[in-house]
CSV table of C-alpha atoms and ligand atoms in Angstrom, one decimal:
chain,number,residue,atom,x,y,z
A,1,UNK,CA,159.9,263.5,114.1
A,2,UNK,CA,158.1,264.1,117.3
A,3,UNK,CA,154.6,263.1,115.7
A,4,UNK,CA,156.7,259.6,114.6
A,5,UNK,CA,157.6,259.4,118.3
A,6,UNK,CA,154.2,259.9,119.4
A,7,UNK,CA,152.5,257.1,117.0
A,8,UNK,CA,155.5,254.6,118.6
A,9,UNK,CA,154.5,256.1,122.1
A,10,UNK,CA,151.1,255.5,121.7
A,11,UNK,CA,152.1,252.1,120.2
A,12,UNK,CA,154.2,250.9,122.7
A,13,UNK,CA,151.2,251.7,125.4
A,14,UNK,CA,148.8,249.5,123.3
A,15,UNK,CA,151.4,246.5,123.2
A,16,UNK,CA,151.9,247.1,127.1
A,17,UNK,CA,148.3,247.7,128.2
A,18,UNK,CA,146.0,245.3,125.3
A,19,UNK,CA,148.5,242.5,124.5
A,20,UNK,CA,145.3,239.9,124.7
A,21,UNK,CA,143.8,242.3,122.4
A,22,UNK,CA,146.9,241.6,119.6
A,23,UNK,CA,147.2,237.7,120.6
A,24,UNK,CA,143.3,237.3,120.5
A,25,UNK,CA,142.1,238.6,117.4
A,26,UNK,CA,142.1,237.3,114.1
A,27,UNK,CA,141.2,239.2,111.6
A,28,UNK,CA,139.4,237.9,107.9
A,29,UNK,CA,141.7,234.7,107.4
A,30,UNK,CA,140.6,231.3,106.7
A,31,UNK,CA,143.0,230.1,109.8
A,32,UNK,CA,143.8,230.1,113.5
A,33,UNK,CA,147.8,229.4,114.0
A,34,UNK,CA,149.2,228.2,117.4
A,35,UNK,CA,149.7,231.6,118.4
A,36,UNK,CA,146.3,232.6,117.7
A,37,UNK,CA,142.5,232.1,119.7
A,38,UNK,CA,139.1,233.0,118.2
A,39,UNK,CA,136.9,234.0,121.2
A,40,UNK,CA,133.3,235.2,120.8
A,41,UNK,CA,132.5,237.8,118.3
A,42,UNK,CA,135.5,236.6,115.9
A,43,UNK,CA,135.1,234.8,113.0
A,44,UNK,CA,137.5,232.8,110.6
A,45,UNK,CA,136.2,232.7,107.1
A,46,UNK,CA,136.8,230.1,104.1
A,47,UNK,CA,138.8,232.0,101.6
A,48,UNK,CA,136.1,232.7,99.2
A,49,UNK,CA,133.6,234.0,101.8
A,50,UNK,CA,131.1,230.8,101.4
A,51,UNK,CA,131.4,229.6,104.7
A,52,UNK,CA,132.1,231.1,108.3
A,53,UNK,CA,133.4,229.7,111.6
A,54,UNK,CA,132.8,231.1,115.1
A,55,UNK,CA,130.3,231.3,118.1
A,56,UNK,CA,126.7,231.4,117.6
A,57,UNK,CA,123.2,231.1,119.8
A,58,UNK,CA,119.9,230.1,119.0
A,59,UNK,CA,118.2,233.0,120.7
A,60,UNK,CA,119.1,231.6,124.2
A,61,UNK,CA,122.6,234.1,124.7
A,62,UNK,CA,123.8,232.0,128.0
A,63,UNK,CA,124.0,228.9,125.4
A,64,UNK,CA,126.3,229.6,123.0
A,65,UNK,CA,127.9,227.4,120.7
A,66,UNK,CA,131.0,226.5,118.2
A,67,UNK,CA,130.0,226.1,114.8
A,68,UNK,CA,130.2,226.7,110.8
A,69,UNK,CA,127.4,228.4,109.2
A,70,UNK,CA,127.1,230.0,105.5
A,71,UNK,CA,128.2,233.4,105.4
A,72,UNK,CA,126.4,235.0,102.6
A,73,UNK,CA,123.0,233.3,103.0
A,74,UNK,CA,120.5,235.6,105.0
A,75,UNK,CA,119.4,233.2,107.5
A,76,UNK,CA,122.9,232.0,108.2
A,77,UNK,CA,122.4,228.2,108.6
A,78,UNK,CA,124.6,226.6,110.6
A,79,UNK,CA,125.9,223.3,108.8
A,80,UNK,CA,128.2,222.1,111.9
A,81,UNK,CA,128.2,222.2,115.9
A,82,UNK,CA,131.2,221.3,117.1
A,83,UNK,CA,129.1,221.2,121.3
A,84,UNK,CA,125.8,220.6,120.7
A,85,UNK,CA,125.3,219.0,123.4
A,86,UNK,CA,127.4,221.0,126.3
A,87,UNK,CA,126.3,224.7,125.4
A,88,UNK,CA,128.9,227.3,126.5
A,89,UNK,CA,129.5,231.0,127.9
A,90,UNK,CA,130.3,234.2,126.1
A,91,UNK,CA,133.6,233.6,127.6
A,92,UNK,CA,134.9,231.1,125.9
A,93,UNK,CA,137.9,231.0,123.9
A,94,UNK,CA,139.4,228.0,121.0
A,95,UNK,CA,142.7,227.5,120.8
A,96,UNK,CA,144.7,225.6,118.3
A,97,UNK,CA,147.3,223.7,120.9
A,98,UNK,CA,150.9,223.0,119.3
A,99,UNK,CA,150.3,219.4,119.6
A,100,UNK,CA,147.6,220.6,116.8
A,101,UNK,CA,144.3,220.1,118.5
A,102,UNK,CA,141.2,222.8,118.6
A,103,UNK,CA,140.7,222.8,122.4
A,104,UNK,CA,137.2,224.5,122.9
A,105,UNK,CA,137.9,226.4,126.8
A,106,UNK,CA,135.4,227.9,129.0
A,107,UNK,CA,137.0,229.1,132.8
A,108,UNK,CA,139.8,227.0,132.0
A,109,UNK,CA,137.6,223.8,131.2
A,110,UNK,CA,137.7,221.9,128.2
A,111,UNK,CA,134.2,221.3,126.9
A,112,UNK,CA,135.5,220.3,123.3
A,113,UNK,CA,138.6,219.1,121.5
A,114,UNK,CA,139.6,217.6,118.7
A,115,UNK,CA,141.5,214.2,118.0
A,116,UNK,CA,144.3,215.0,115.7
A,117,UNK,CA,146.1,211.5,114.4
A,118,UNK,CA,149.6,213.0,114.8
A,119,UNK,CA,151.8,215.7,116.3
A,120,UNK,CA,153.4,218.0,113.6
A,121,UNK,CA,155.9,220.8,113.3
A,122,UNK,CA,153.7,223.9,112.5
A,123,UNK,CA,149.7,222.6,112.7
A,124,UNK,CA,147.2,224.8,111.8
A,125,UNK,CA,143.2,224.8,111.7
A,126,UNK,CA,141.9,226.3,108.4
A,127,UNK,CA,138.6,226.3,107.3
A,128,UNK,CA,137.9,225.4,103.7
A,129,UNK,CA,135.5,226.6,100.9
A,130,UNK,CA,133.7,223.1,101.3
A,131,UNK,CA,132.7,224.1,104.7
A,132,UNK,CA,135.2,221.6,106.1
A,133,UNK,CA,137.4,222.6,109.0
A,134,UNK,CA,140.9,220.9,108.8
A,135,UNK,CA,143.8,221.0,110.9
A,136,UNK,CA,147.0,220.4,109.2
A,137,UNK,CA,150.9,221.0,108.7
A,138,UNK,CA,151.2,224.4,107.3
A,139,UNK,CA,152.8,223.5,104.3
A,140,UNK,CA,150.9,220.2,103.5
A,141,UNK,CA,147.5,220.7,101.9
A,142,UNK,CA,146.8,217.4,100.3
A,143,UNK,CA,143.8,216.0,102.0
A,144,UNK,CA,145.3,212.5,103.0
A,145,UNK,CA,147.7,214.9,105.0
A,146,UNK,CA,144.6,216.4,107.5
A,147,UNK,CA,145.5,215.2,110.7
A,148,UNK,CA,141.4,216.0,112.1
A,149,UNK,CA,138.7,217.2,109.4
A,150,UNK,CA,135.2,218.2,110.8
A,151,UNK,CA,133.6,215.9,108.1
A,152,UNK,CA,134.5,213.3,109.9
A,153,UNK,CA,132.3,214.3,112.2
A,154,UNK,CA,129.2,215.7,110.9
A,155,UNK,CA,126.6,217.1,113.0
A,156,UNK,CA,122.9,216.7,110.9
A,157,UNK,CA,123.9,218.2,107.8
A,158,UNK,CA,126.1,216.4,104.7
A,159,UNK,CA,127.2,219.0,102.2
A,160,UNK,CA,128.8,217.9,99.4
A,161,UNK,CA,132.0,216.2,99.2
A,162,UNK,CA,131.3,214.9,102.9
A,163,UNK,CA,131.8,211.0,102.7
A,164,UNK,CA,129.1,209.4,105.0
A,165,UNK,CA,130.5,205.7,106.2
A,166,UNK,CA,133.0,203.9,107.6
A,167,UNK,CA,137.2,203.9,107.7
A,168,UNK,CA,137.6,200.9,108.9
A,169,UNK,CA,141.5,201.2,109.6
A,170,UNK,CA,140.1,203.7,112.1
A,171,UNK,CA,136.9,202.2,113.4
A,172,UNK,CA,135.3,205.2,112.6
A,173,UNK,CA,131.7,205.6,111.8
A,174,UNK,CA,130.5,209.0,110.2
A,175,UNK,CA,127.0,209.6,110.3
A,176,UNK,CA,124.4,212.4,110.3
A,177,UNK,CA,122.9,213.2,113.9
A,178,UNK,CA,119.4,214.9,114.1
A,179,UNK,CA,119.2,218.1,116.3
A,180,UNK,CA,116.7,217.6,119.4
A,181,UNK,CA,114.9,220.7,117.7
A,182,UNK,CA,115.7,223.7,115.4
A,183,UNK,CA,116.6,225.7,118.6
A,184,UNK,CA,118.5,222.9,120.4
A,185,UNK,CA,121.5,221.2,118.8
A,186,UNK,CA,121.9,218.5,121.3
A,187,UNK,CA,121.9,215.2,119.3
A,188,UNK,CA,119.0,213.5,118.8
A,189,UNK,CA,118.4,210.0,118.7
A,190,UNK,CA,117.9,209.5,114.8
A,191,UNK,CA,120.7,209.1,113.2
A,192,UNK,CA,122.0,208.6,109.4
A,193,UNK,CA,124.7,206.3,108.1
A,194,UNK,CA,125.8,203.2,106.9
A,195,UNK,CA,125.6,199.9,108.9
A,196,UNK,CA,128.0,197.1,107.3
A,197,UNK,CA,126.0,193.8,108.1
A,198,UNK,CA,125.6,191.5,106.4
A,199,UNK,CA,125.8,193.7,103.5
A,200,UNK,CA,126.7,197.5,103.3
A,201,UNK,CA,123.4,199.4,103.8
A,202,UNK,CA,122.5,203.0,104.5
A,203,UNK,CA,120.0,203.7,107.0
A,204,UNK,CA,118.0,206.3,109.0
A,205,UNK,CA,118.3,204.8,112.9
A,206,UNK,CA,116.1,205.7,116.0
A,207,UNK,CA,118.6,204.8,118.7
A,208,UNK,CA,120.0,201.2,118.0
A,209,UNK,CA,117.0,200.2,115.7
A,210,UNK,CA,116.9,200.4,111.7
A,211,UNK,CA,114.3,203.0,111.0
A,212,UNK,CA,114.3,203.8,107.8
A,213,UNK,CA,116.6,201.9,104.9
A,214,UNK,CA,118.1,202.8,101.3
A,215,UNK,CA,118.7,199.0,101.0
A,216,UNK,CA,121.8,197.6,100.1
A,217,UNK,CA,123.8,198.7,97.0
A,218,UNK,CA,123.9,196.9,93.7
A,219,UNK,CA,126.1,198.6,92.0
A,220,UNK,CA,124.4,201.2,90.3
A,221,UNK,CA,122.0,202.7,93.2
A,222,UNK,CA,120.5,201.6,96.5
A,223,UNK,CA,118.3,199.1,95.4
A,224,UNK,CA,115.3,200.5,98.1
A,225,UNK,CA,115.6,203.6,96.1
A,226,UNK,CA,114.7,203.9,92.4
A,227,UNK,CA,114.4,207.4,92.7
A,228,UNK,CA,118.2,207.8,92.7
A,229,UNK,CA,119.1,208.8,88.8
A,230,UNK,CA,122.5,207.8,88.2
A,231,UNK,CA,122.7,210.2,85.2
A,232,UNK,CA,121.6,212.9,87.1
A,233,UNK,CA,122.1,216.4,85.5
A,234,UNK,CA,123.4,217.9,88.4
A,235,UNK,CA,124.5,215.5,91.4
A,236,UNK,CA,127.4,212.5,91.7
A,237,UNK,CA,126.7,209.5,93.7
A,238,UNK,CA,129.2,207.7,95.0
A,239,UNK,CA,129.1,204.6,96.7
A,240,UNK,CA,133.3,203.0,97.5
A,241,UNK,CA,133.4,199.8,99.7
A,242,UNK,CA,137.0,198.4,100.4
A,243,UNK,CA,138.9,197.0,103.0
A,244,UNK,CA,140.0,200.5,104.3
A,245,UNK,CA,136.5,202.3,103.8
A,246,UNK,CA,133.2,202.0,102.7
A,247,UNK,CA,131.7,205.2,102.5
A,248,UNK,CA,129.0,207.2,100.3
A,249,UNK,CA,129.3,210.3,98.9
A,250,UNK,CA,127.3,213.0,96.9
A,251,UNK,CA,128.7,215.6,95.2
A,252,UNK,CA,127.7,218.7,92.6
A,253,UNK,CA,128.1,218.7,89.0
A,254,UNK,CA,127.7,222.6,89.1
A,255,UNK,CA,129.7,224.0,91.9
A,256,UNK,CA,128.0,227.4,91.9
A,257,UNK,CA,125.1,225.4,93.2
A,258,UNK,CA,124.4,225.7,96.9
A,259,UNK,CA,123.0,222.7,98.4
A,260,UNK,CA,123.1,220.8,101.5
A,261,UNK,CA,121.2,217.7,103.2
A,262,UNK,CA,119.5,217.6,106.7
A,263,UNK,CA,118.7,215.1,108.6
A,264,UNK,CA,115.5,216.2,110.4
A,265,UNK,CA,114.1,215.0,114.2
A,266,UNK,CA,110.3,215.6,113.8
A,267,UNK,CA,109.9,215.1,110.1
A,268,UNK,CA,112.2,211.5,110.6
A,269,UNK,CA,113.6,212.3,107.2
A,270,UNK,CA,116.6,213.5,104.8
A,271,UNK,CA,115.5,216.6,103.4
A,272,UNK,CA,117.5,218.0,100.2
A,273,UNK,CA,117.9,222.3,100.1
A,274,UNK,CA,118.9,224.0,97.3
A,275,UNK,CA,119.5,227.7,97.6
A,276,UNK,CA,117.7,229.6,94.8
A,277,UNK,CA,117.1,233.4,94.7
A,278,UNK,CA,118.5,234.1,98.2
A,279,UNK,CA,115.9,231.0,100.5
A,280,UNK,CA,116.1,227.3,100.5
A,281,UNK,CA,114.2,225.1,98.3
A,282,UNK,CA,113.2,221.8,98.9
B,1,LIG,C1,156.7,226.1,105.2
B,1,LIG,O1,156.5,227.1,104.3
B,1,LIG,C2,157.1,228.4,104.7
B,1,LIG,C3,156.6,229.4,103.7
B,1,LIG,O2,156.5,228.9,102.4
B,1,LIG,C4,158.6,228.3,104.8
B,1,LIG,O3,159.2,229.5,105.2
B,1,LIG,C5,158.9,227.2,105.8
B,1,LIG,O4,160.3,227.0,105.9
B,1,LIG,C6,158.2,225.9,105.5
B,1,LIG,N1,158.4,225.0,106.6
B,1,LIG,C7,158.8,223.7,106.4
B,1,LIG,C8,158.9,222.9,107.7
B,1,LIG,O5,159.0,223.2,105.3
B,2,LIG,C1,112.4,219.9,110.4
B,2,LIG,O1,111.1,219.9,109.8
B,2,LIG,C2,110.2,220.9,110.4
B,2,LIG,C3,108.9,220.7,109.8
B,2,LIG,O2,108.9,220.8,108.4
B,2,LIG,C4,110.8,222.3,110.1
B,2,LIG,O3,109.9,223.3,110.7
B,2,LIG,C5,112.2,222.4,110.7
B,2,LIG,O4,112.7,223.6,110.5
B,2,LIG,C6,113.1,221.3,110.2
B,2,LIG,N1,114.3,221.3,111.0
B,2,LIG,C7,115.5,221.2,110.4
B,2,LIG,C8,116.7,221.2,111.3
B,2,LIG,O5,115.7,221.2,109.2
C-alpha cells in the first residue's frame, strides 16, 4: 500500500513538475495528433520502419532542418526538406494545429506550414511507408481524402509512387528542385517537371529556361527517350493527361526494392539509386 502511494506520489510530481515532457514526446508512432509536437531529437516513423521524420543537420548544428530520411539505410538519406531554404534552431518545435496544418515554430515564428485544403474534425499528420507525409481525418485513409501530402511538394528526390506534374483544378505544379549542394538544401535553380505547352513535355529547367527535355509523350514513352523500356522487368511508367491532371509517375514492380531518383545541381542530371547490399547503386 504505501509503496503504491509512493509510485502515485512520485507520479503526481512528474505530471506537476515535466508536463511539456508528457505533451512533447512522441514515442515510436507513425503520427503526430493535435495534442502532440515533435521537437528536436524526436522522430515519427512509417509503420514498417522504412522511413523516418524529424530534425536533421548537415554537419552545420546551428542549421537544422525538417525532413524525411530512410531509417534503416546507413547513410540515412534524406528524401524531403520541408525548410531548405530558412534553416532553423535546436529549439524548434512542429505542431499539428486543429485547423490541421504542420506549423514548423522557432521562438514563436513560423518558418514553415503547410496548406491543408480543408478544416476537419480530428486531423492528423502520419507519415506513410511510401515516405509520404499526409495529414488527414483520423478515420479517413483513402488518399483522395489527404487534405496536404508532402508529395505534392517534393524537394529533389521522386520516390516511387510520387506523381511529378500538374492538378490543374489546383494550379499546382509538382516538380523536383535541385539542392544548392549536398550540404545545403536551399533550392537550386534546376528544376524537374512537366511544362504543358504546346504539348505536355517533361523537362529538366535552369531557372525559366528548358535545359534538358524528355520530349513530348506518344503514347508509349517520351519520344526524346528510347531508353525508356515499357516492359521493363522491374519499373511502371506512367504518363495520365486529363483535364484535372497531367502528371507522370514511376513506380516498382518489386516493392522490396529500394530506389529513389535525384535530381542533381552539379551533375545537371536525374540520377537513378538502387539500394543493393546496404549502399546506393547507380
Ligand atoms: C473515429 O474512429 C474512432 C476509433 O475507431 C472512433 O472512436 C470515433 O468515434 C471515430 N470518429 C468519427 C468522427 O467517426
Ligand atoms: C551530385 O553529383 C555529385 C558528383 O557525382 C555527387 O558528389 C553528389 O553527391 C550528388 N549530389 C546529390 C544530391 O545526389
Amino acid at each position: 500500500m504505501t509503496f503504491m502511494l509512493f509510485i502515485y506520489c512520485l507520479y503526481t510530481i512528474f505530471i506537476l513538475f515535466f508536463p511539456s515532457l508528457i505533451i512533447f514526446t512522441v514515442a515510436e508512432t507513425s503520427f503526430i495528433t493535435q495534442y502532440q509536437s515533435l521537437s528536436y531529437g524526436n522522430t515519427i516513423v512509417s509503420p514498417h520502419g522504412i522511413f523516418e521524420l524529424g530534425f536533421f543537420n548537415l554537419g552545420n548544428p546551428n542549421k537544422i532542418y525538417l525532413g524525411i530520411w530512410y531509417k534503416n539505410v546507413p547513410l540515412k538519406d534524406v528524401v524531403w526538406v520541408a525548410n531548405g531554404g530558412s534553416p532553423i534552431k535546436a529549439s524548434s518545435i512542429l505542431k499539428l494545429n486543429r485547423y490541421g496544418n504542420l506549423v514548423l515554430t522557432y521562438n514563436n515564428k513560423v518558418v514553415w506550414c503547410t496548406s491543408s485544403s480543408e478544416t476537419v474534425q480530428n486531423p492528423v499528420a502520419e507519415l506513410l511507408d511510401s515516405g509520404n507525409l499526409v495529414i488527414r481525418d483520423e478515420n479517413r485513409t483513402k488518399a483522395y481524402t489527404y487534405l496536404w501530402q508532402s508529395f505534392d511538394y517534393p524537394s529533389n528526390t521522386m520516390l516511387p509512387g510520387m506523381q511529378i506534374g500538374w492538378n490543374l483544378k489546383r494550379s499546382l505544379s509538382t516538380h523536383l528542385i535541385a539542392w544548392k549542394s549536398d550540404d545545403d538544401p536551399t533550392p537550386g535553380d534546376l528544376s524537374w517537371g512537366i511544362i504543358l505547352h504546346p504539348y505536355p513535355e517533361i523537362c529538366i529547367m535552369k531557372g525559366t529556361k528548358k535545359y534538358y527535355r524528355l520530349g513530348p509523350w506518344n503514347g508509349l514513352r517520351f519520344s526524346g527517350r528510347p531508353l525508356m523500356k515499357l516492359n521493363d522487368p522491374s519499373n511502371n511508367y506512367e504518363f495520365v493527361s486529363n483535364k484535372e491532371e497531367v502528371y507522370y509517375r514511376w513506380s516498382l514492380k518489386q516493392t522490396s526494392l529500394i530506389s529513389r531518383v535525384v535530381l542533381n545541381q552539379t551533375t545537371k542530371e536525374r540520377r537513378r539509386y538502387v539500394l543493393s547490399k546496404k549502399s546506393w547503386t547507380l
